[in-house]
Coordinates of C-alpha atoms in Angstrom, one line a residue:
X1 CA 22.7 -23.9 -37.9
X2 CA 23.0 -22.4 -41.5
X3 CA 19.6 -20.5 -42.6
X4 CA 18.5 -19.0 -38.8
X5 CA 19.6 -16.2 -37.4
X6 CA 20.6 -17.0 -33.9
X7 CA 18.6 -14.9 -31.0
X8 CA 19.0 -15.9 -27.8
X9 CA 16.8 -18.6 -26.1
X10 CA 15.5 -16.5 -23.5
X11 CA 14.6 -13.9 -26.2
X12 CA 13.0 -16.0 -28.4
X13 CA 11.0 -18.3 -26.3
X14 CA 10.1 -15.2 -24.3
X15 CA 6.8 -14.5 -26.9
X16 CA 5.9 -18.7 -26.4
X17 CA 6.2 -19.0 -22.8
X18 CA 3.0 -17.1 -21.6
X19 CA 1.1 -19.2 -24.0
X20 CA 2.5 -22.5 -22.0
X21 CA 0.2 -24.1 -19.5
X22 CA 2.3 -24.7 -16.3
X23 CA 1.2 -28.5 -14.7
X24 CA 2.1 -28.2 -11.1
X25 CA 3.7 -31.4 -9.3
X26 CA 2.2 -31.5 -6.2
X27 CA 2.2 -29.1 -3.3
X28 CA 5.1 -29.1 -2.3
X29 CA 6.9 -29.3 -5.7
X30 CA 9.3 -26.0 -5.8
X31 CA 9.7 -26.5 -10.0
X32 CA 6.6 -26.1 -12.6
X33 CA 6.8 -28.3 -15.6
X34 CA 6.4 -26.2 -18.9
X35 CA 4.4 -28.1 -21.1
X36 CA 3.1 -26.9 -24.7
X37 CA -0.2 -26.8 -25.7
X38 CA 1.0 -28.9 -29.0
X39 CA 1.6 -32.1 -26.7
X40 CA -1.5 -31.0 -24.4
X41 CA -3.9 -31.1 -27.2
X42 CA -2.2 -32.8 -30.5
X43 CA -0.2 -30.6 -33.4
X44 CA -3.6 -29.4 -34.4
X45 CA -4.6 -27.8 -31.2
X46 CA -5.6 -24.5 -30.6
X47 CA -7.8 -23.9 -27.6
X48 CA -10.9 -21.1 -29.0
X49 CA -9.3 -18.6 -26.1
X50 CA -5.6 -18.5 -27.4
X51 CA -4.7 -16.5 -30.2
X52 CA -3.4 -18.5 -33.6
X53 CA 0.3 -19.0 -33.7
X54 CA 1.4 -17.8 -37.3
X55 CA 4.4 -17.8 -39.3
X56 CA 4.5 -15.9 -42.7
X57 CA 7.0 -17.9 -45.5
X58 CA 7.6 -15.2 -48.3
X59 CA 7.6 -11.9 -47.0
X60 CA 7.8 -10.0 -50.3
X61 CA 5.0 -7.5 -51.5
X62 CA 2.2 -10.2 -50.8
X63 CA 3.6 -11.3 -47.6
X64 CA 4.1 -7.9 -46.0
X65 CA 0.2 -6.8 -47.0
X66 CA -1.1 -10.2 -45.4
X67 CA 0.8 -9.4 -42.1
X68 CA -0.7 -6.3 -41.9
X69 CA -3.9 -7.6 -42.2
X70 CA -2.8 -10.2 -39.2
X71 CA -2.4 -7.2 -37.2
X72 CA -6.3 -6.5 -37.5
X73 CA -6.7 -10.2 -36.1
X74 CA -7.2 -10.5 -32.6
X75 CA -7.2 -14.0 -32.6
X76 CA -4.0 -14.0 -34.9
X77 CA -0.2 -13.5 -33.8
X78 CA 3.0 -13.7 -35.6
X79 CA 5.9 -15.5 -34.3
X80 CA 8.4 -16.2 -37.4
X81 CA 9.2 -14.7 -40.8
X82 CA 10.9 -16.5 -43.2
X83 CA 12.0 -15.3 -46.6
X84 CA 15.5 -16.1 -48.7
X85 CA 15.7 -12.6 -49.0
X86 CA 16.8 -10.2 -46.1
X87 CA 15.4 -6.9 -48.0
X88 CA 13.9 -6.2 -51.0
X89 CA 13.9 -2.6 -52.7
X90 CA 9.9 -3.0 -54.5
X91 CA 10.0 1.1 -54.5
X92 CA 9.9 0.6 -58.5
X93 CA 7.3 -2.1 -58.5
X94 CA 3.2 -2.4 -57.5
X95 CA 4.0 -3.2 -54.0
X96 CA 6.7 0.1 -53.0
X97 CA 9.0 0.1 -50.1
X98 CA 11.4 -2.4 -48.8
X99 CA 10.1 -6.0 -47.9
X100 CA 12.4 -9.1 -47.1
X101 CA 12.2 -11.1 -43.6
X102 CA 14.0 -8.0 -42.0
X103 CA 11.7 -6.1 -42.9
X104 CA 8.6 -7.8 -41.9
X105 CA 10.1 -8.9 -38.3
X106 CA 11.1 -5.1 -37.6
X107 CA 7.1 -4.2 -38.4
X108 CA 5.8 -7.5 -36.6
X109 CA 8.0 -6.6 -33.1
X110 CA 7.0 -2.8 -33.6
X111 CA 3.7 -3.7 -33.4
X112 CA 3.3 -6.7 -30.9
X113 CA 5.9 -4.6 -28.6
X114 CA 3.3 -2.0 -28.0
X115 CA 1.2 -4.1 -25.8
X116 CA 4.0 -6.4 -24.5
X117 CA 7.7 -5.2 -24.7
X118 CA 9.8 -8.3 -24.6
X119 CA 7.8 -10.0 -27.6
X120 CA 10.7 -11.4 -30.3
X121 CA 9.8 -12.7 -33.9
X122 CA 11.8 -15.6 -35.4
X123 CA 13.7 -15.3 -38.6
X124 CA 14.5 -18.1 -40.9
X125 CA 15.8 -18.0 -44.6
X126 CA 14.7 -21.8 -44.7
X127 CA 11.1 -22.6 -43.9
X128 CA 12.3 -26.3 -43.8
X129 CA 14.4 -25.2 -40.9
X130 CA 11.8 -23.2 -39.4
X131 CA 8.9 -25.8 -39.4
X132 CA 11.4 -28.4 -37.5
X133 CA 13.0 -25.9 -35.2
X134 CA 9.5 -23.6 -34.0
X135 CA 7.2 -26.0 -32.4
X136 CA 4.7 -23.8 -31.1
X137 CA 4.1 -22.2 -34.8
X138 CA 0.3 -23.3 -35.3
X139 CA -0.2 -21.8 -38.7
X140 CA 1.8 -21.5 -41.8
X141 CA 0.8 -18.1 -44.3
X142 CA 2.6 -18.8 -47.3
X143 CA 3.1 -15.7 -49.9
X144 CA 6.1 -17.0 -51.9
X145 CA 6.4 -16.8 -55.5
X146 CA 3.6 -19.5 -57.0
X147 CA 6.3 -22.3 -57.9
X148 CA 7.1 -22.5 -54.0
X149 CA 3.3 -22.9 -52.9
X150 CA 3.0 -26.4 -53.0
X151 CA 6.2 -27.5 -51.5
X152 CA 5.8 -25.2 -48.4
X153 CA 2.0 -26.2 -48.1
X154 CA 2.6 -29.6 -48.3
X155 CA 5.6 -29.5 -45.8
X156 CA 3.2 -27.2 -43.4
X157 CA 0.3 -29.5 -43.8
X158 CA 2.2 -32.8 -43.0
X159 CA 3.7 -31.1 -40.1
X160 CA 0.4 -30.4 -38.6
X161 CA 0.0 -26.6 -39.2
X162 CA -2.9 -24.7 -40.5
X163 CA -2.2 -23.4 -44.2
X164 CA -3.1 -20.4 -46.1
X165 CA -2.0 -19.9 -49.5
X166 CA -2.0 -17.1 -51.6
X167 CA -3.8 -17.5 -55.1
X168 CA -2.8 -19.3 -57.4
X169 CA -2.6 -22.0 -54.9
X170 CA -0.4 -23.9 -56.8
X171 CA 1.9 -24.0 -59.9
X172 CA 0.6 -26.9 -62.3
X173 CA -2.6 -29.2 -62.3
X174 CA -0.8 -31.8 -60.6
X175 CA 0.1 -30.0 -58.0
X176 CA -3.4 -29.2 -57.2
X177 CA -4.5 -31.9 -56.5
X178 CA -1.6 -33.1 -54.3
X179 CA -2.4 -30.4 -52.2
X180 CA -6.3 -31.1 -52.1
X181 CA -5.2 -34.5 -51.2
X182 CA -2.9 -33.7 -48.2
X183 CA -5.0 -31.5 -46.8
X184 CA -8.3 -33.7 -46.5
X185 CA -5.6 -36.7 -45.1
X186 CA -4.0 -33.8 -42.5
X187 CA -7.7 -32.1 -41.3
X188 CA -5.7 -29.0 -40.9
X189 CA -7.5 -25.4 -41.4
X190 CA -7.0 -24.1 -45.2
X191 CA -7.5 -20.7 -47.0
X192 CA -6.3 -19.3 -50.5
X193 CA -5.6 -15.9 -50.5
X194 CA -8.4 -15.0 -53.2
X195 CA -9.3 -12.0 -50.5
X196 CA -13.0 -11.6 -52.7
X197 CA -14.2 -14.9 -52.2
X198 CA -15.3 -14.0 -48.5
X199 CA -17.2 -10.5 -49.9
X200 CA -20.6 -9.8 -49.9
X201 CA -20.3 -9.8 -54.1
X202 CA -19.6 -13.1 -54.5
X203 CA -22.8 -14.2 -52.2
X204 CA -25.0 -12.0 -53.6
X205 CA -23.8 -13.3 -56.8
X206 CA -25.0 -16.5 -56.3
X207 CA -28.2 -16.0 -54.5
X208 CA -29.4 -14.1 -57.4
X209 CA -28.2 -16.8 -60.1
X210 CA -29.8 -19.6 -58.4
X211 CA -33.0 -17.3 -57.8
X212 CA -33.3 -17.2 -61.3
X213 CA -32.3 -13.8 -62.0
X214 CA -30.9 -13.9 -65.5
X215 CA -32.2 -17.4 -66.0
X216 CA -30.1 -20.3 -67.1
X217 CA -26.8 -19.0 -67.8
X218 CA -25.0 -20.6 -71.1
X219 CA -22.2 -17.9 -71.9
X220 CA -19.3 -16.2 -68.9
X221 CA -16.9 -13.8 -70.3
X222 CA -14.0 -12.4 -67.5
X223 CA -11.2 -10.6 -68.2
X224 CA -8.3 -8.2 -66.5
X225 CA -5.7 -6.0 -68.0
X226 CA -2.9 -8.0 -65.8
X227 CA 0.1 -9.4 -67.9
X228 CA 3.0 -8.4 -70.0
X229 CA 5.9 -8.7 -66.8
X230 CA 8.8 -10.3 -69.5
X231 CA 9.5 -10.0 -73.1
X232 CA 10.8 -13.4 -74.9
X233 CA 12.1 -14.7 -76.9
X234 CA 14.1 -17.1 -74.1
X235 CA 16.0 -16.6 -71.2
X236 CA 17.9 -13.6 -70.0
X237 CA 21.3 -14.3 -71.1
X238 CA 23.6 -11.7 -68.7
X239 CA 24.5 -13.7 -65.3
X240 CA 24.9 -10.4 -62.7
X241 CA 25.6 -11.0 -59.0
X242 CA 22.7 -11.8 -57.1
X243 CA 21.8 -9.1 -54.3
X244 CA 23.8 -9.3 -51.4
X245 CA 21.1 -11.1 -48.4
X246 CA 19.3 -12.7 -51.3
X247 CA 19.7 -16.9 -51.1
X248 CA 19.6 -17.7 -54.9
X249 CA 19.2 -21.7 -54.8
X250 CA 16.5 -21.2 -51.9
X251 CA 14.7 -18.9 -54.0
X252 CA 15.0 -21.7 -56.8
X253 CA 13.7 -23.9 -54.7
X254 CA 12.5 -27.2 -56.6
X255 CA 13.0 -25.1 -60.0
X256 CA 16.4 -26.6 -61.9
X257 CA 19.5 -24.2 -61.0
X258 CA 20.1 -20.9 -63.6
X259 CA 21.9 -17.9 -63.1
X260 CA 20.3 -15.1 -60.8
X261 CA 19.0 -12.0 -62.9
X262 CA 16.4 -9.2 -62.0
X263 CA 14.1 -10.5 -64.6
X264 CA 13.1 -13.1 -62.1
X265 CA 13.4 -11.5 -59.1
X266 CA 11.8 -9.7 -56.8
X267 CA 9.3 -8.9 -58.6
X268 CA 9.1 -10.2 -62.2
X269 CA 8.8 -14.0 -61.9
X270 CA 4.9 -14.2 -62.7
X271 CA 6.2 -13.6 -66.2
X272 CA 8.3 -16.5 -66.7
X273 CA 6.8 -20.2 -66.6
X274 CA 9.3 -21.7 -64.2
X275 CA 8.1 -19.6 -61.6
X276 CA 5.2 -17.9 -62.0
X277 CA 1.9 -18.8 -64.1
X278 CA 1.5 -15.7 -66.1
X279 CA -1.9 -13.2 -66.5
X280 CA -4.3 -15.9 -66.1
X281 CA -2.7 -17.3 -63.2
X282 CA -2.5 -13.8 -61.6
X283 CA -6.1 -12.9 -61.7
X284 CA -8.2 -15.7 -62.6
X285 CA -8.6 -17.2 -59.4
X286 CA -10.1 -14.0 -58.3
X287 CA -11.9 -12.9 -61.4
X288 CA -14.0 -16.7 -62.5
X289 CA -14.7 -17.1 -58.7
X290 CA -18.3 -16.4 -59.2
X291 CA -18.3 -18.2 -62.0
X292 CA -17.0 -21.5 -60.3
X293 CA -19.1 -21.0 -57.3
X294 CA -22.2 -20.2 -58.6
X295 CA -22.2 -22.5 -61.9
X296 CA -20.8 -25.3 -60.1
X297 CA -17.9 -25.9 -62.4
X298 CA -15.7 -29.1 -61.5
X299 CA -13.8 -30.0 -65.1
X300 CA -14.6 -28.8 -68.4
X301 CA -14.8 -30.8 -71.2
X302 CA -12.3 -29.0 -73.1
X303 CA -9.9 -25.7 -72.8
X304 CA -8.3 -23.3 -76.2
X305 CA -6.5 -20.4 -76.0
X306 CA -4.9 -17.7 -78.3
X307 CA -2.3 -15.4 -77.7
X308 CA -1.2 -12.5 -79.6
X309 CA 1.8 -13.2 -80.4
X310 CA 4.0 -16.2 -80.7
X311 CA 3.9 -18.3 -77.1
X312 CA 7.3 -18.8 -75.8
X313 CA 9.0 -21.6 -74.5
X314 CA 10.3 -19.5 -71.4
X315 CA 8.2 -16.4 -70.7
X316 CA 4.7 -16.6 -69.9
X317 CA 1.6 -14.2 -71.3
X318 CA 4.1 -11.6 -73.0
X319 CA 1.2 -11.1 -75.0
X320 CA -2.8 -10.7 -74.3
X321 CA -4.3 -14.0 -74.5
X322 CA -7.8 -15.3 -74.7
X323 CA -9.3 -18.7 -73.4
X324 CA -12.5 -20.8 -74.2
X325 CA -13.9 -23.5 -71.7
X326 CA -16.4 -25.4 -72.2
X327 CA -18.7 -27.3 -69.8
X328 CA -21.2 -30.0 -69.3
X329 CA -24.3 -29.4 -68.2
X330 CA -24.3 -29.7 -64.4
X331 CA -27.1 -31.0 -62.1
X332 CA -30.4 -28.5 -63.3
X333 CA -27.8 -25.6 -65.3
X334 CA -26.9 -26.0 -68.7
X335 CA -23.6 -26.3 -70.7
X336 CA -21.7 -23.3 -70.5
X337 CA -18.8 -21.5 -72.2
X338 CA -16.4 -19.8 -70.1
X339 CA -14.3 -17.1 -71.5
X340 CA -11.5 -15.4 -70.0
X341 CA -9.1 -12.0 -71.2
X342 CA -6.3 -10.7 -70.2
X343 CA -3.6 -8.3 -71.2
X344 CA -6.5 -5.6 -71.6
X345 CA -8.7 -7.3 -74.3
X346 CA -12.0 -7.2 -73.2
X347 CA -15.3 -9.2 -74.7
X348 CA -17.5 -7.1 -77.1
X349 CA -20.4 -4.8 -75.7
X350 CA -23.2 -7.2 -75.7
X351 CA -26.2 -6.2 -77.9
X352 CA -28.6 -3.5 -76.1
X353 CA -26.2 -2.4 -73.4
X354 CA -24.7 1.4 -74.3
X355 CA -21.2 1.6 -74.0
X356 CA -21.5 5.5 -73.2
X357 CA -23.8 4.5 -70.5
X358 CA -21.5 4.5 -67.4
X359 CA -24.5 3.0 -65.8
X360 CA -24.6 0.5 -68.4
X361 CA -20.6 -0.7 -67.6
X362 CA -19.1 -4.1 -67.2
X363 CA -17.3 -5.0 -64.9
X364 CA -15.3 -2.1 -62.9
X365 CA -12.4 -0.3 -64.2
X366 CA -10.0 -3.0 -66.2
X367 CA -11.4 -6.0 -64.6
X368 CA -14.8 -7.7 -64.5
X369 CA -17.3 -10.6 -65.2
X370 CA -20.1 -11.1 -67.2
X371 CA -23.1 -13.7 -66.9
X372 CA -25.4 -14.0 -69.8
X373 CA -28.3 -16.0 -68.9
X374 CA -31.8 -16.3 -71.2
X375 CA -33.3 -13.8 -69.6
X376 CA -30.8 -11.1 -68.7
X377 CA -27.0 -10.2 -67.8
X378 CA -24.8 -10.0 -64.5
X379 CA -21.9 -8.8 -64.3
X380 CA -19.4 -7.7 -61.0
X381 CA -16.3 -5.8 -60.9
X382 CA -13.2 -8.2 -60.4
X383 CA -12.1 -9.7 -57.2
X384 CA -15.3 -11.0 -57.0
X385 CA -17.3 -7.8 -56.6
X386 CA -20.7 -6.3 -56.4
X387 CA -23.2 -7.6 -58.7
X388 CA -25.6 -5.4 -61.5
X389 CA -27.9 -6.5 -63.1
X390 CA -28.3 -5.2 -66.8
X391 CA -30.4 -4.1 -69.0
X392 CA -30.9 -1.5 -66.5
X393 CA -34.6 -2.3 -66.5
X394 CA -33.9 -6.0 -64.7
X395 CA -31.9 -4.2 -62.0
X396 CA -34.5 -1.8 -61.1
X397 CA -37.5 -4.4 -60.9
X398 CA -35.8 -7.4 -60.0
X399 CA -36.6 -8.7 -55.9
X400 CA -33.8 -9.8 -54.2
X401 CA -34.2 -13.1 -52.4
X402 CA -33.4 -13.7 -48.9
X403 CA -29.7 -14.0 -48.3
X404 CA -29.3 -18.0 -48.2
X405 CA -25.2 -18.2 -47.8
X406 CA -23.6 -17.8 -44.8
X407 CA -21.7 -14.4 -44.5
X408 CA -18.0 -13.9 -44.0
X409 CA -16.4 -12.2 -40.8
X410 CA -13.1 -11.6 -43.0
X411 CA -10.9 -13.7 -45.2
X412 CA -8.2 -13.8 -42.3
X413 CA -10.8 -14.1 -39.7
X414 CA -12.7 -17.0 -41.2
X415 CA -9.3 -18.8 -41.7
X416 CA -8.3 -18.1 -38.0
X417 CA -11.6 -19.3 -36.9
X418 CA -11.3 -22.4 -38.6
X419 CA -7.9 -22.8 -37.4
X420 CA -9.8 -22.8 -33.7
X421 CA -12.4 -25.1 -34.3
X422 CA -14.5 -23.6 -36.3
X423 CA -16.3 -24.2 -39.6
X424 CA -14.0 -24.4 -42.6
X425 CA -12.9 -21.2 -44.5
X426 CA -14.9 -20.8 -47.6
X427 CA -12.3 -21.3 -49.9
X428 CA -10.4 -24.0 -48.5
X429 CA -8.3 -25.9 -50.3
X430 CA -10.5 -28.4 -51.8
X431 CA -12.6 -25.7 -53.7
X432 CA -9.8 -24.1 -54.1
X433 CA -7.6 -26.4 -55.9
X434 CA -11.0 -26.8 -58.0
X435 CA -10.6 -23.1 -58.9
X436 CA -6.8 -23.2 -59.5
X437 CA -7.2 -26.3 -61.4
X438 CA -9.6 -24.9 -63.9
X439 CA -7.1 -21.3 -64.3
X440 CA -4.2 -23.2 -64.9
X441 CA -6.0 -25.5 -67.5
X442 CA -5.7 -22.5 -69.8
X443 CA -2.0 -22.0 -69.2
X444 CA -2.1 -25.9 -70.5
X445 CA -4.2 -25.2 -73.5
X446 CA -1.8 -21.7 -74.7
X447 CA 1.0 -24.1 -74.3
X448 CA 0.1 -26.8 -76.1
X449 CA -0.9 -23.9 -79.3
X450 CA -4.4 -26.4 -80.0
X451 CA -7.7 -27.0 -78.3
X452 CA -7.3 -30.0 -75.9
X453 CA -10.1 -32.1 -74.9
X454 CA -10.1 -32.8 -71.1
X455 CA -10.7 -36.0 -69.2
X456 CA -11.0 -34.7 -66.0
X457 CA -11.1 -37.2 -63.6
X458 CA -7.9 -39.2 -65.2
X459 CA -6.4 -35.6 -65.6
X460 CA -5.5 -36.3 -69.2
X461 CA -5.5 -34.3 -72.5
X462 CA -7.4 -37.0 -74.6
X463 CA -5.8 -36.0 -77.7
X464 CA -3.0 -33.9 -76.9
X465 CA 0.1 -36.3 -74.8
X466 CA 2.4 -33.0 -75.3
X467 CA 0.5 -32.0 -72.7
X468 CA 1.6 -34.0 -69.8
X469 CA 4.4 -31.7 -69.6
X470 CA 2.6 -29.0 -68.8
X471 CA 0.1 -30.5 -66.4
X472 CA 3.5 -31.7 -63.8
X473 CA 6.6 -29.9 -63.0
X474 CA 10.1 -31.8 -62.8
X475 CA 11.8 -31.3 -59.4
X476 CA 15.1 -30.5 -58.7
X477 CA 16.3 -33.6 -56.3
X478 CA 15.5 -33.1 -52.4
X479 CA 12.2 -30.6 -53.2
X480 CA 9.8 -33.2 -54.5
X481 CA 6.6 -33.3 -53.8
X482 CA 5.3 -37.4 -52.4

């Protein structure tokens, strides 16, 4: 079959096989029936003693980090890789060192064949192929590039596997809400990969908020220094070879076909709007987190953004950018206006903090939030990180309350346990395609080059129609998304 890389059946089955419950036929029956625990207990089944079934789809950068995490999990195993690229040379980019699916098996067997020697790994280019071909995968880990997300997620979910997806969970609006929607009908186990959501920040975040800390908070300002991976004006116009092991048209996926160049790939793509969703899209989701959770934000009444410099047609956030939402009052909070940075601006020093006060700091290093409420500020480092309370008087008198929210044994971990029965992950698909939906509404507004006012639940720009093209992608035939 064209996209798997043949291994022996009594290789690759070897891994499975102990994991099979044997159903004897009688006493004097000389043969054992091998039944999976798929038919045994449905495609959702997971028995809380048996360790989760996984198989990672992108094994780039993001893809190799999160199976090294999975090697922390003891309820977690990986049984398949799948990637359209063999190996990847990310020594010039954040990541370093070589990824692709060859890479990542070699480090998965290395590291399961310490405690049993004959464990194999799968390997698939298509995760298509993989899904019908590797019945006893359980759980999907998806860590392609964001404009693959959906259609692996969806594929994973309506084959009855457990998803999670790293952040932004998907490209456009739309898709956000097809995968909320497919993932409440399947009942599967779901996780975005925004790794701060399950951190002790983000809790005590909200505790204090809804303690009344800074009192009723009308203004958020967050920000990063992320951005600036492509220069426009347009497309690349050189058409170069495309690496030898790398399939092209898979890595296109439902994207219309163009030449290969290494502007898109491996690393590049966030920069360009057909793949990836640019500086906001990047860090948002892990940056407003706080701000969703703890303000209850659902759909804001309208989204404007500015760039500095003229926003392209192509290539996404070339520039820094700034975005203004604003929200309704929500059950006892009142309206707010959310604020987010990126390309390294940064909001102004609020009035009576120090800026040569290191004490007095917002946000850590080049990322960060800020809460301004009537009677004080919060603000955490990004990724969802520790909370301060400023001026520096508040933080030194203010109580703490009791810890109210239930505290996380590990964004993995929570997932896996979820995946076994458990309580869902706390960032499960349906808030986070809350969260995604609200980041990507800024890409919508930059695009568009006005302020759009936002009908949430009919997911229409009121007075902007040119935006529809913005909130849906068009996909090429045989990858849409039903």
């Amino acid at each position: 079959m064209r996209g798997v890389r043949r291994i022996p059946i009594t290789q690759r089955n070897r891994c499975r096989f102990s994991r099979r419950r044997l159903l004897g036929l009688g006493a004097a029956a000389a043969v054992a029936t091998v039944v999976p625990r798929y038919v045994l207990g449905g495609p959702k089944f997971v028995p809380p003693s048996e360790k989760v079934n996984i198989a990672i789809v992108g094994a780039g950068g993001q893809g190799r980090t999160n199976a090294r995490n999975l090697f922390h999990e003891k309820d977690a195993q990986i049984i398949a890789v799948c990637d359209v690229a063999e190996k990847t040379d990310l020594s010039p980019f954040y990541y370093g060192g070589f990824a692709g699916r060859a890479v990542v098996k070699a480090e998965v067997e290395k590291h399961y064949q310490e405690t049993n020697p004959a464990f194999r790994c799968a390997e698939y280019v298509d995760f298509r192929e993989m899904l019908e071909k590797e019945k006893a995968i359980d759980a999907v880990l998806c860590a392609t590039p964001d404009h693959a997300h959906a259609v692996v997620s969806i594929a994973a979910m309506r084959a009855g596997k457990h998803v999670y997806c790293e952040k932004p969970l998907t490209h456009s609006v739309w898709e956000a809400r097809q995968v909320a929607r497919v993932a409440k009908e399947t009942g599967v186990a779901t996780q975005m990969g925004n790794q701060g959501h399950s951190g002790e920040g983000l809790r005590q975040t909200c505790e204090w908020i809804w303690d009344g800390a800074i009192g009723p908070v009308r203004e958020v300002h967050a920000w990063s220094d992320t951005g600036k991976w492509a220069r426009g004006p347009g497309r690349p116009q050189e058409t170069p070879p495309a690496p030898e092991g790398l399939n092209w048209d898979l890595w296109l996926g439902p994207r219309e076909t163009r030449p290969y160049h290494p502007a898109y790939a491996p690393y590049n793509w966030r920069g360009w709007w057909a793949f990836g969703t640019g500086a906001i899209g990047d860090m948002d989701c892990h940056n407003i987190d706080p701000a969703v959770l703890a303000l209850k934000l659902e759909h804001p009444l309208s989204i404007e953004a500015t760039a500095g410099g003229e926003v392209d047609e192509e290539v996404a956030s070339a520039y820094g950018a700034i975005h203004y939402y604003e929200f309704g009052p929500r059950d006892d909070m009142p309206p707010v206006k959310l604020v987010w940075y990126d390309g390294g601006l940064r909001p102004p020093t609020p009035p009576g903090i120090d800026p040569n006060d290191p004490r007095q700091r917002l946000g850590e290093g080049s990322n960060g939030i800020l809460f301004i409420g009537d009677k004080g500020m919060i603000t955490c480092g990004g990724w969802a990180g520790m909370p301060r309370l400023l001026p520096l008087e508040l933080h030194r008198e203010y109580k703490r309350p009791a810890k109210t929210l239930p505290r996380s044994k590990g964004h993995h971990a929570d997932w896996l346990a979820a995946c076994k029965g458990g309580p869902p992950a706390s960032a499960d698909f349906q808030y986070s395609a809350r969260l995604t939906e609200i980041v990507l509404l800024g890409s919508v507004a930059l695009r568009c080059k006005k302020k759009i006012l936002w009908d949430g639940p009919a997911m229409k720009a009121t007075n902007a129609p040119e935006a529809d093209r913005f909130l849906k992608d068009e996909y090429r035939k045989g990858w849409e998304i039903a």
